[in-house]
Amino acid sequence: MQQINWYPGHMKKTKELIQQNLKLVDVVIELLDARVPISTRNPQIDKIIVGKPRVIVLNKSDLANSRVTHEWIKYFKESGINAIPVNSLTGAGLDKLMTEVHNAAKDKMDERIKKGMRVRPVRAMIVGVPNVGKSSIINRLTGKKSAKTGDRPGVTRGKQWVRLKGNIELLDTPGILWPKFEDQNVGLKLAFTGSIKDEILDIETIALRLIEYLCEKYPEYMKERYKLKDIEEDGLMNMENIAKNRGCIISGGRIDYTRVAKVVIDEFRSGKIGKITLETPDDLSTMEE
């Protein structure tokens, strides 16, 4: 299995950009993928934004297991941070997000009024790893296509202030990953969800690992989606059975591993296999042991 280690120069610049502009904002919006809240939390962010009010967005909540999403909301609340489930494609949850941003900035705004300073928009910064939906959320909030979007990580570049509804100004930042993955499982989950460019990965191995995980944790979903009679102990056999059932066969009756890999990964990312969350709050205690 290849080591996943991806830290382009623009991500280093993004870290510096966040540090330089933190003093300009009242609230930090931390954007996570609801399916992998642990793996999409950049451990550097906690150190960089320490002391700033924060709101967490659990985006792509429509693709996640709703029961586990509620467990995450409870976990973050106990940590003193409000987390809002959002679907950036439909806009569900964004009104609540705006309310929480104002709530998080209330003390700062009240302080300005007491000092006789003019009332100004709440200033927020949005941060997160690539491909968790920042641009889609900004476009929803502004009601226009103000930020470049794409279905591949790394399309957002540079710094831009965007005026949002509800008297909020938002400083957008490009996606930021940490320099290396101490835990290769984190790298795998980011690969599963598309936060690492597919072009730099061994897509067949990534799909095999995903199939192994889903067959263990969500066997009924896999049986139903791919018409599997049984879940085999050998992950490769499951992959080959999926290929046969989906017609991913090349000349001579051989398995087209690349094609079946793309099928499973695409169907996982689009939610066609089912509403799946790969991490729960209980996993945190396991990781700390």
PDB file of C-alpha atoms in Angstrom:
ATOM      1  CA  MET A   1       0.000   0.000   0.000  1.00  0.00           C
ATOM      2  CA  GLN A   2       1.433   3.357  -1.003  1.00  0.00           C
ATOM      3  CA  GLN A   3       2.057   5.995   1.635  1.00  0.00           C
ATOM      4  CA  ILE A   4      -0.407   8.865   1.223  1.00  0.00           C
ATOM      5  CA  ASN A   5       1.516  12.087   1.704  1.00  0.00           C
ATOM      6  CA  TRP A   6       0.347  15.192  -0.120  1.00  0.00           C
ATOM      7  CA  TYR A   7       1.217  18.733   0.871  1.00  0.00           C
ATOM      8  CA  PRO A   8       1.493  21.082  -2.106  1.00  0.00           C
ATOM      9  CA  GLY A   9       3.080  24.495  -1.669  1.00  0.00           C
ATOM     10  CA  HIS A  10      -0.242  26.324  -1.895  1.00  0.00           C
ATOM     11  CA  MET A  11      -1.386  24.563   1.285  1.00  0.00           C
ATOM     12  CA  LYS A  12       1.604  25.914   3.189  1.00  0.00           C
ATOM     13  CA  LYS A  13       0.673  29.373   1.920  1.00  0.00           C
ATOM     14  CA  THR A  14      -2.921  28.820   3.041  1.00  0.00           C
ATOM     15  CA  LYS A  15      -1.779  28.065   6.591  1.00  0.00           C
ATOM     16  CA  GLU A  16       0.181  31.332   6.595  1.00  0.00           C
ATOM     17  CA  LEU A  17      -2.835  33.148   5.099  1.00  0.00           C
ATOM     18  CA  ILE A  18      -5.073  31.917   7.929  1.00  0.00           C
ATOM     19  CA  GLN A  19      -2.538  32.965  10.566  1.00  0.00           C
ATOM     20  CA  GLN A  20      -2.101  36.417   9.013  1.00  0.00           C
ATOM     21  CA  ASN A  21      -5.821  37.160   8.667  1.00  0.00           C
ATOM     22  CA  LEU A  22      -7.141  35.638  11.884  1.00  0.00           C
ATOM     23  CA  LYS A  23      -7.060  39.011  13.636  1.00  0.00           C
ATOM     24  CA  LEU A  24      -9.503  40.396  11.032  1.00  0.00           C
ATOM     25  CA  VAL A  25     -12.298  37.946  11.844  1.00  0.00           C
ATOM     26  CA  ASP A  26     -14.743  37.469  14.714  1.00  0.00           C
ATOM     27  CA  VAL A  27     -15.681  33.832  14.099  1.00  0.00           C
ATOM     28  CA  VAL A  28     -14.092  30.799  12.440  1.00  0.00           C
ATOM     29  CA  ILE A  29     -16.337  28.396  10.534  1.00  0.00           C
ATOM     30  CA  GLU A  30     -14.684  24.973  10.452  1.00  0.00           C
ATOM     31  CA  LEU A  31     -16.020  22.831   7.646  1.00  0.00           C
ATOM     32  CA  LEU A  32     -15.981  19.038   8.053  1.00  0.00           C
ATOM     33  CA  ASP A  33     -17.316  16.138   6.004  1.00  0.00           C
ATOM     34  CA  ALA A  34     -20.130  14.586   8.072  1.00  0.00           C
ATOM     35  CA  ARG A  35     -19.043  11.113   6.912  1.00  0.00           C
ATOM     36  CA  VAL A  36     -15.479  11.519   8.241  1.00  0.00           C
ATOM     37  CA  PRO A  37     -15.427  14.259  10.922  1.00  0.00           C
ATOM     38  CA  ILE A  38     -12.184  12.982  12.468  1.00  0.00           C
ATOM     39  CA  SER A  39     -10.250  12.652   9.241  1.00  0.00           C
ATOM     40  CA  THR A  40     -11.383  16.032   7.888  1.00  0.00           C
ATOM     41  CA  ARG A  41     -10.391  17.866  11.061  1.00  0.00           C
ATOM     42  CA  ASN A  42      -6.972  19.345  10.469  1.00  0.00           C
ATOM     43  CA  PRO A  43      -5.109  19.099  13.813  1.00  0.00           C
ATOM     44  CA  GLN A  44      -3.186  22.265  12.917  1.00  0.00           C
ATOM     45  CA  ILE A  45      -6.412  24.286  12.830  1.00  0.00           C
ATOM     46  CA  ASP A  46      -6.932  23.928  16.604  1.00  0.00           C
ATOM     47  CA  LYS A  47      -3.494  25.420  17.243  1.00  0.00           C
ATOM     48  CA  ILE A  48      -3.846  28.179  14.654  1.00  0.00           C
ATOM     49  CA  ILE A  49      -7.281  29.488  15.729  1.00  0.00           C
ATOM     50  CA  VAL A  50      -7.009  28.922  19.485  1.00  0.00           C
ATOM     51  CA  GLY A  51      -9.136  31.431  21.394  1.00  0.00           C
ATOM     52  CA  LYS A  52     -11.405  32.355  18.468  1.00  0.00           C
ATOM     53  CA  PRO A  53     -15.145  31.571  18.627  1.00  0.00           C
ATOM     54  CA  ARG A  54     -15.896  28.693  16.294  1.00  0.00           C
ATOM     55  CA  VAL A  55     -18.853  27.022  14.586  1.00  0.00           C
ATOM     56  CA  ILE A  56     -18.500  23.593  12.988  1.00  0.00           C
ATOM     57  CA  VAL A  57     -20.324  22.699   9.775  1.00  0.00           C
ATOM     58  CA  LEU A  58     -20.972  19.005   9.154  1.00  0.00           C
ATOM     59  CA  ASN A  59     -21.410  19.208   5.395  1.00  0.00           C
ATOM     60  CA  LYS A  60     -22.676  16.414   3.121  1.00  0.00           C
ATOM     61  CA  SER A  61     -24.918  15.366   6.004  1.00  0.00           C
ATOM     62  CA  ASP A  62     -27.363  14.057   3.383  1.00  0.00           C
ATOM     63  CA  LEU A  63     -24.798  11.337   2.563  1.00  0.00           C
ATOM     64  CA  ALA A  64     -24.086  10.457   6.207  1.00  0.00           C
ATOM     65  CA  ASN A  65     -25.840   8.223   8.728  1.00  0.00           C
ATOM     66  CA  SER A  66     -28.178  10.666  10.525  1.00  0.00           C
ATOM     67  CA  ARG A  67     -27.965   8.823  13.845  1.00  0.00           C
ATOM     68  CA  VAL A  68     -24.178   9.111  13.896  1.00  0.00           C
ATOM     69  CA  THR A  69     -24.375  12.762  12.804  1.00  0.00           C
ATOM     70  CA  HIS A  70     -26.468  13.485  15.913  1.00  0.00           C
ATOM     71  CA  GLU A  71     -23.846  11.715  18.019  1.00  0.00           C
ATOM     72  CA  TRP A  72     -21.232  14.078  16.555  1.00  0.00           C
ATOM     73  CA  ILE A  73     -23.384  17.144  17.257  1.00  0.00           C
ATOM     74  CA  LYS A  74     -23.688  16.033  20.883  1.00  0.00           C
ATOM     75  CA  TYR A  75     -19.936  15.370  21.091  1.00  0.00           C
ATOM     76  CA  PHE A  76     -18.997  18.826  19.800  1.00  0.00           C
ATOM     77  CA  LYS A  77     -21.569  20.529  22.040  1.00  0.00           C
ATOM     78  CA  GLU A  78     -19.975  18.859  25.050  1.00  0.00           C
ATOM     79  CA  SER A  79     -16.672  20.303  23.808  1.00  0.00           C
ATOM     80  CA  GLY A  80     -18.210  23.810  23.788  1.00  0.00           C
ATOM     81  CA  ILE A  81     -18.653  24.075  19.997  1.00  0.00           C
ATOM     82  CA  ASN A  82     -21.965  24.136  18.148  1.00  0.00           C
ATOM     83  CA  ALA A  83     -22.046  21.884  15.081  1.00  0.00           C
ATOM     84  CA  ILE A  84     -24.609  22.318  12.311  1.00  0.00           C
ATOM     85  CA  PRO A  85     -25.501  19.564   9.802  1.00  0.00           C
ATOM     86  CA  VAL A  86     -25.651  21.042   6.311  1.00  0.00           C
ATOM     87  CA  ASN A  87     -26.391  19.932   2.767  1.00  0.00           C
ATOM     88  CA  SER A  88     -24.616  22.455   0.569  1.00  0.00           C
ATOM     89  CA  LEU A  89     -26.358  21.177  -2.576  1.00  0.00           C
ATOM     90  CA  THR A  90     -29.875  21.987  -1.320  1.00  0.00           C
ATOM     91  CA  GLY A  91     -28.968  24.656   1.233  1.00  0.00           C
ATOM     92  CA  ALA A  92     -30.522  22.725   4.140  1.00  0.00           C
ATOM     93  CA  GLY A  93     -29.064  23.889   7.461  1.00  0.00           C
ATOM     94  CA  LEU A  94     -27.524  27.137   6.176  1.00  0.00           C
ATOM     95  CA  ASP A  95     -30.057  29.438   7.894  1.00  0.00           C
ATOM     96  CA  LYS A  96     -29.210  27.786  11.194  1.00  0.00           C
ATOM     97  CA  LEU A  97     -25.511  28.208  10.416  1.00  0.00           C
ATOM     98  CA  MET A  98     -25.960  31.971   9.939  1.00  0.00           C
ATOM     99  CA  THR A  99     -27.786  32.193  13.269  1.00  0.00           C
ATOM    100  CA  GLU A 100     -24.958  30.321  15.011  1.00  0.00           C
ATOM    101  CA  VAL A 101     -22.315  32.578  13.437  1.00  0.00           C
ATOM    102  CA  HIS A 102     -24.124  35.626  14.872  1.00  0.00           C
ATOM    103  CA  ASN A 103     -24.458  33.911  18.262  1.00  0.00           C
ATOM    104  CA  ALA A 104     -20.736  33.086  18.305  1.00  0.00           C
ATOM    105  CA  ALA A 105     -19.845  36.721  17.501  1.00  0.00           C
ATOM    106  CA  LYS A 106     -22.345  38.309  19.907  1.00  0.00           C
ATOM    107  CA  ASP A 107     -19.864  39.056  22.693  1.00  0.00           C
ATOM    108  CA  LYS A 108     -17.478  40.745  20.251  1.00  0.00           C
ATOM    109  CA  MET A 109     -20.277  42.792  18.666  1.00  0.00           C
ATOM    110  CA  ASP A 110     -21.668  43.835  22.076  1.00  0.00           C
ATOM    111  CA  GLU A 111     -18.193  44.914  23.119  1.00  0.00           C
ATOM    112  CA  ARG A 112     -17.878  47.148  20.057  1.00  0.00           C
ATOM    113  CA  ILE A 113     -21.222  48.823  20.816  1.00  0.00           C
ATOM    114  CA  LYS A 114     -20.200  49.444  24.449  1.00  0.00           C
ATOM    115  CA  LYS A 115     -17.054  51.159  23.225  1.00  0.00           C
ATOM    116  CA  GLY A 116     -19.132  53.416  20.993  1.00  0.00           C
ATOM    117  CA  MET A 117     -17.760  51.850  17.802  1.00  0.00           C
ATOM    118  CA  ARG A 118     -19.893  51.650  14.691  1.00  0.00           C
ATOM    119  CA  VAL A 119     -21.914  48.532  13.980  1.00  0.00           C
ATOM    120  CA  ARG A 120     -20.328  46.523  11.157  1.00  0.00           C
ATOM    121  CA  PRO A 121     -20.988  43.126   9.590  1.00  0.00           C
ATOM    122  CA  VAL A 122     -19.849  40.034  11.477  1.00  0.00           C
ATOM    123  CA  ARG A 123     -16.615  38.861   9.904  1.00  0.00           C
ATOM    124  CA  ALA A 124     -16.054  35.141   9.567  1.00  0.00           C
ATOM    125  CA  MET A 125     -13.380  32.897   8.109  1.00  0.00           C
ATOM    126  CA  ILE A 126     -14.150  29.503   6.628  1.00  0.00           C
ATOM    127  CA  VAL A 127     -11.493  26.781   6.844  1.00  0.00           C
ATOM    128  CA  GLY A 128     -11.337  23.106   5.972  1.00  0.00           C
ATOM    129  CA  VAL A 129      -9.554  20.379   4.048  1.00  0.00           C
ATOM    130  CA  PRO A 130     -10.092  20.274   0.259  1.00  0.00           C
ATOM    131  CA  ASN A 131     -13.323  19.165  -1.356  1.00  0.00           C
ATOM    132  CA  VAL A 132     -15.596  19.425   1.674  1.00  0.00           C
ATOM    133  CA  GLY A 133     -17.886  21.906  -0.080  1.00  0.00           C
ATOM    134  CA  LYS A 134     -16.708  25.414   0.858  1.00  0.00           C
ATOM    135  CA  SER A 135     -17.377  26.938  -2.547  1.00  0.00           C
ATOM    136  CA  SER A 136     -20.825  25.348  -2.811  1.00  0.00           C
ATOM    137  CA  ILE A 137     -21.768  26.725   0.615  1.00  0.00           C
ATOM    138  CA  ILE A 138     -20.542  30.220  -0.239  1.00  0.00           C
ATOM    139  CA  ASN A 139     -22.477  30.185  -3.508  1.00  0.00           C
ATOM    140  CA  ARG A 140     -25.616  29.142  -1.624  1.00  0.00           C
ATOM    141  CA  LEU A 141     -25.176  31.859   0.996  1.00  0.00           C
ATOM    142  CA  THR A 142     -24.552  34.633  -1.523  1.00  0.00           C
ATOM    143  CA  GLY A 143     -27.227  33.450  -3.922  1.00  0.00           C
ATOM    144  CA  LYS A 144     -24.837  33.732  -6.828  1.00  0.00           C
ATOM    145  CA  LYS A 145     -21.807  31.988  -8.248  1.00  0.00           C
ATOM    146  CA  SER A 146     -19.179  33.989  -6.370  1.00  0.00           C
ATOM    147  CA  ALA A 147     -16.627  31.262  -5.741  1.00  0.00           C
ATOM    148  CA  LYS A 148     -15.152  28.829  -8.219  1.00  0.00           C
ATOM    149  CA  THR A 149     -16.377  25.296  -7.592  1.00  0.00           C
ATOM    150  CA  GLY A 150     -15.320  21.904  -8.835  1.00  0.00           C
ATOM    151  CA  ASP A 151     -15.722  18.275  -7.930  1.00  0.00           C
ATOM    152  CA  ARG A 152     -11.980  17.884  -7.473  1.00  0.00           C
ATOM    153  CA  PRO A 153      -9.884  19.125  -4.558  1.00  0.00           C
ATOM    154  CA  GLY A 154      -7.692  22.165  -4.965  1.00  0.00           C
ATOM    155  CA  VAL A 155      -9.795  24.307  -7.330  1.00  0.00           C
ATOM    156  CA  THR A 156     -10.254  27.218  -4.905  1.00  0.00           C
ATOM    157  CA  ARG A 157      -7.298  29.585  -4.877  1.00  0.00           C
ATOM    158  CA  GLY A 158      -6.211  32.793  -3.155  1.00  0.00           C
ATOM    159  CA  LYS A 159      -8.096  35.034  -0.742  1.00  0.00           C
ATOM    160  CA  GLN A 160     -11.450  36.709  -1.253  1.00  0.00           C
ATOM    161  CA  TRP A 161     -13.987  38.491   0.976  1.00  0.00           C
ATOM    162  CA  VAL A 162     -17.589  37.629   0.164  1.00  0.00           C
ATOM    163  CA  ARG A 163     -20.672  39.517   1.440  1.00  0.00           C
ATOM    164  CA  LEU A 164     -23.314  37.092   2.684  1.00  0.00           C
ATOM    165  CA  LYS A 165     -26.972  37.491   3.528  1.00  0.00           C
ATOM    166  CA  GLY A 166     -27.639  38.349   7.160  1.00  0.00           C
ATOM    167  CA  ASN A 167     -24.945  41.035   7.451  1.00  0.00           C
ATOM    168  CA  ILE A 168     -21.959  38.704   7.434  1.00  0.00           C
ATOM    169  CA  GLU A 169     -18.700  39.093   5.552  1.00  0.00           C
ATOM    170  CA  LEU A 170     -16.807  35.883   4.842  1.00  0.00           C
ATOM    171  CA  LEU A 171     -13.110  35.419   4.181  1.00  0.00           C
ATOM    172  CA  ASP A 172     -12.760  32.328   2.042  1.00  0.00           C
ATOM    173  CA  THR A 173      -9.558  30.284   2.200  1.00  0.00           C
ATOM    174  CA  PRO A 174      -8.371  27.406   0.029  1.00  0.00           C
ATOM    175  CA  GLY A 175      -8.482  23.867   1.409  1.00  0.00           C
ATOM    176  CA  ILE A 176      -5.689  23.003   3.804  1.00  0.00           C
ATOM    177  CA  LEU A 177      -4.252  19.569   4.573  1.00  0.00           C
ATOM    178  CA  TRP A 178      -1.649  18.705   7.170  1.00  0.00           C
ATOM    179  CA  PRO A 179       1.933  17.892   6.065  1.00  0.00           C
ATOM    180  CA  LYS A 180       1.704  14.130   6.535  1.00  0.00           C
ATOM    181  CA  PHE A 181      -0.745  11.555   7.749  1.00  0.00           C
ATOM    182  CA  GLU A 182       0.486   9.966  10.970  1.00  0.00           C
ATOM    183  CA  ASP A 183      -2.344   7.467  10.662  1.00  0.00           C
ATOM    184  CA  GLN A 184      -2.645   5.929   7.204  1.00  0.00           C
ATOM    185  CA  ASN A 185      -6.327   5.188   7.906  1.00  0.00           C
ATOM    186  CA  VAL A 186      -6.920   8.944   7.895  1.00  0.00           C
ATOM    187  CA  GLY A 187      -5.301   9.153   4.459  1.00  0.00           C
ATOM    188  CA  LEU A 188      -7.474   6.303   3.230  1.00  0.00           C
ATOM    189  CA  LYS A 189     -10.700   7.929   4.407  1.00  0.00           C
ATOM    190  CA  LEU A 190      -9.759  11.216   2.782  1.00  0.00           C
ATOM    191  CA  ALA A 191      -9.109   9.253  -0.406  1.00  0.00           C
ATOM    192  CA  PHE A 192     -12.484   7.467  -0.102  1.00  0.00           C
ATOM    193  CA  THR A 193     -14.363  10.777   0.139  1.00  0.00           C
ATOM    194  CA  GLY A 194     -12.348  12.595  -2.541  1.00  0.00           C
ATOM    195  CA  SER A 195     -10.309  15.018  -0.426  1.00  0.00           C
ATOM    196  CA  ILE A 196      -7.120  13.783  -2.091  1.00  0.00           C
ATOM    197  CA  LYS A 197      -6.801  13.923  -5.860  1.00  0.00           C
ATOM    198  CA  ASP A 198      -7.614  10.566  -7.434  1.00  0.00           C
ATOM    199  CA  GLU A 199      -4.816  11.087  -9.946  1.00  0.00           C
ATOM    200  CA  ILE A 200      -2.105  10.593  -7.313  1.00  0.00           C
ATOM    201  CA  LEU A 201      -3.636   7.438  -5.846  1.00  0.00           C
ATOM    202  CA  ASP A 202      -3.664   3.750  -6.684  1.00  0.00           C
ATOM    203  CA  ILE A 203      -7.413   3.774  -7.305  1.00  0.00           C
ATOM    204  CA  GLU A 204      -7.729  -0.021  -7.371  1.00  0.00           C
ATOM    205  CA  THR A 205      -6.132  -0.417  -3.933  1.00  0.00           C
ATOM    206  CA  ILE A 206      -8.192   2.459  -2.510  1.00  0.00           C
ATOM    207  CA  ALA A 207     -11.388   0.801  -3.793  1.00  0.00           C
ATOM    208  CA  LEU A 208     -10.370  -2.565  -2.358  1.00  0.00           C
ATOM    209  CA  ARG A 209      -9.848  -0.994   1.080  1.00  0.00           C
ATOM    210  CA  LEU A 210     -13.217   0.752   0.793  1.00  0.00           C
ATOM    211  CA  ILE A 211     -14.945  -2.490  -0.162  1.00  0.00           C
ATOM    212  CA  GLU A 212     -13.314  -4.259   2.808  1.00  0.00           C
ATOM    213  CA  TYR A 213     -14.530  -1.540   5.167  1.00  0.00           C
ATOM    214  CA  LEU A 214     -18.070  -1.410   3.782  1.00  0.00           C
ATOM    215  CA  CYS A 215     -18.447  -5.193   3.731  1.00  0.00           C
ATOM    216  CA  GLU A 216     -17.475  -5.281   7.412  1.00  0.00           C
ATOM    217  CA  LYS A 217     -19.503  -2.286   8.633  1.00  0.00           C
ATOM    218  CA  TYR A 218     -22.391  -2.124   6.152  1.00  0.00           C
ATOM    219  CA  PRO A 219     -22.754  -5.669   4.752  1.00  0.00           C
ATOM    220  CA  GLU A 220     -26.488  -5.398   4.027  1.00  0.00           C
ATOM    221  CA  TYR A 221     -25.987  -2.229   1.996  1.00  0.00           C
ATOM    222  CA  MET A 222     -23.298  -3.957  -0.063  1.00  0.00           C
ATOM    223  CA  LYS A 223     -25.395  -7.084  -0.616  1.00  0.00           C
ATOM    224  CA  GLU A 224     -28.368  -5.070  -1.789  1.00  0.00           C
ATOM    225  CA  ARG A 225     -26.474  -2.613  -3.990  1.00  0.00           C
ATOM    226  CA  TYR A 226     -24.255  -5.143  -5.717  1.00  0.00           C
ATOM    227  CA  LYS A 227     -26.530  -8.210  -5.620  1.00  0.00           C
ATOM    228  CA  LEU A 228     -24.040 -10.201  -3.544  1.00  0.00           C
ATOM    229  CA  LYS A 229     -25.341 -13.525  -2.217  1.00  0.00           C
ATOM    230  CA  ASP A 230     -22.791 -13.550   0.575  1.00  0.00           C
ATOM    231  CA  ILE A 231     -20.006 -11.359   1.947  1.00  0.00           C
ATOM    232  CA  GLU A 232     -16.720 -13.225   1.547  1.00  0.00           C
ATOM    233  CA  GLU A 233     -13.900 -12.962   4.100  1.00  0.00           C
ATOM    234  CA  ASP A 234     -11.486 -12.110   1.297  1.00  0.00           C
ATOM    235  CA  GLY A 235     -12.032  -8.493   0.190  1.00  0.00           C
ATOM    236  CA  LEU A 236     -10.635  -9.178  -3.263  1.00  0.00           C
ATOM    237  CA  MET A 237     -13.261 -11.881  -3.823  1.00  0.00           C
ATOM    238  CA  ASN A 238     -15.977  -9.376  -2.922  1.00  0.00           C
ATOM    239  CA  MET A 239     -14.459  -6.902  -5.381  1.00  0.00           C
ATOM    240  CA  GLU A 240     -14.405  -9.544  -8.118  1.00  0.00           C
ATOM    241  CA  ASN A 241     -17.993 -10.580  -7.412  1.00  0.00           C
ATOM    242  CA  ILE A 242     -19.094  -6.940  -7.669  1.00  0.00           C
ATOM    243  CA  ALA A 243     -17.220  -6.684 -10.979  1.00  0.00           C
ATOM    244  CA  LYS A 244     -18.963  -9.767 -12.369  1.00  0.00           C
ATOM    245  CA  ASN A 245     -22.399  -8.548 -11.293  1.00  0.00           C
ATOM    246  CA  ARG A 246     -21.762  -5.124 -12.839  1.00  0.00           C
ATOM    247  CA  GLY A 247     -20.222  -6.436 -16.072  1.00  0.00           C
ATOM    248  CA  CYS A 248     -16.782  -4.995 -15.370  1.00  0.00           C
ATOM    249  CA  ILE A 249     -15.141  -7.676 -17.514  1.00  0.00           C
ATOM    250  CA  ILE A 250     -12.542  -7.395 -20.281  1.00  0.00           C
ATOM    251  CA  SER A 251     -11.516  -9.801 -23.050  1.00  0.00           C
ATOM    252  CA  GLY A 252     -10.900 -13.352 -21.940  1.00  0.00           C
ATOM    253  CA  GLY A 253     -13.317 -12.999 -19.029  1.00  0.00           C
ATOM    254  CA  ARG A 254     -10.782 -11.107 -16.915  1.00  0.00           C
ATOM    255  CA  ILE A 255     -11.814  -8.631 -14.230  1.00  0.00           C
ATOM    256  CA  ASP A 256     -11.535  -4.932 -15.128  1.00  0.00           C
ATOM    257  CA  TYR A 257     -10.271  -3.818 -11.713  1.00  0.00           C
ATOM    258  CA  THR A 258      -9.926  -0.169 -12.659  1.00  0.00           C
ATOM    259  CA  ARG A 259     -13.514   0.031 -13.861  1.00  0.00           C
ATOM    260  CA  VAL A 260     -15.042  -1.704 -10.843  1.00  0.00           C
ATOM    261  CA  ALA A 261     -12.884   0.455  -8.561  1.00  0.00           C
ATOM    262  CA  LYS A 262     -14.313   3.609 -10.124  1.00  0.00           C
ATOM    263  CA  VAL A 263     -17.860   2.246  -9.890  1.00  0.00           C
ATOM    264  CA  VAL A 264     -17.654   1.536  -6.143  1.00  0.00           C
ATOM    265  CA  ILE A 265     -15.867   4.772  -5.262  1.00  0.00           C
ATOM    266  CA  ASP A 266     -18.263   6.902  -7.327  1.00  0.00           C
ATOM    267  CA  GLU A 267     -21.327   5.172  -5.865  1.00  0.00           C
ATOM    268  CA  PHE A 268     -20.013   5.567  -2.317  1.00  0.00           C
ATOM    269  CA  ARG A 269     -19.316   9.286  -2.829  1.00  0.00           C
ATOM    270  CA  SER A 270     -22.736   9.912  -4.367  1.00  0.00           C
ATOM    271  CA  GLY A 271     -24.591   8.058  -1.597  1.00  0.00           C
ATOM    272  CA  LYS A 272     -25.955   5.349  -3.905  1.00  0.00           C
ATOM    273  CA  ILE A 273     -24.682   2.553  -1.642  1.00  0.00           C
ATOM    274  CA  GLY A 274     -26.471   4.139   1.315  1.00  0.00           C
ATOM    275  CA  LYS A 275     -26.142   6.822   3.994  1.00  0.00           C
ATOM    276  CA  ILE A 276     -22.767   5.888   5.420  1.00  0.00           C
ATOM    277  CA  THR A 277     -20.567   7.422   8.127  1.00  0.00           C
ATOM    278  CA  LEU A 278     -17.055   6.033   8.452  1.00  0.00           C
ATOM    279  CA  GLU A 279     -16.225   7.522  11.884  1.00  0.00           C
ATOM    280  CA  THR A 280     -18.050   7.856  15.205  1.00  0.00           C
ATOM    281  CA  PRO A 281     -17.129   9.750  18.393  1.00  0.00           C
ATOM    282  CA  ASP A 282     -16.278   6.378  19.951  1.00  0.00           C
ATOM    283  CA  ASP A 283     -13.432   6.066  17.428  1.00  0.00           C
ATOM    284  CA  LEU A 284     -11.707   9.020  19.107  1.00  0.00           C
ATOM    285  CA  SER A 285     -11.237   7.145  22.375  1.00  0.00           C
ATOM    286  CA  THR A 286      -9.941   4.129  20.443  1.00  0.00           C
ATOM    287  CA  MET A 287      -7.400   6.334  18.629  1.00  0.00           C
ATOM    288  CA  GLU A 288      -6.192   7.865  21.907  1.00  0.00           C
ATOM    289  CA  GLU A 289      -5.513   4.502  23.567  1.00  0.00           C
TER     290      GLU A 289
END
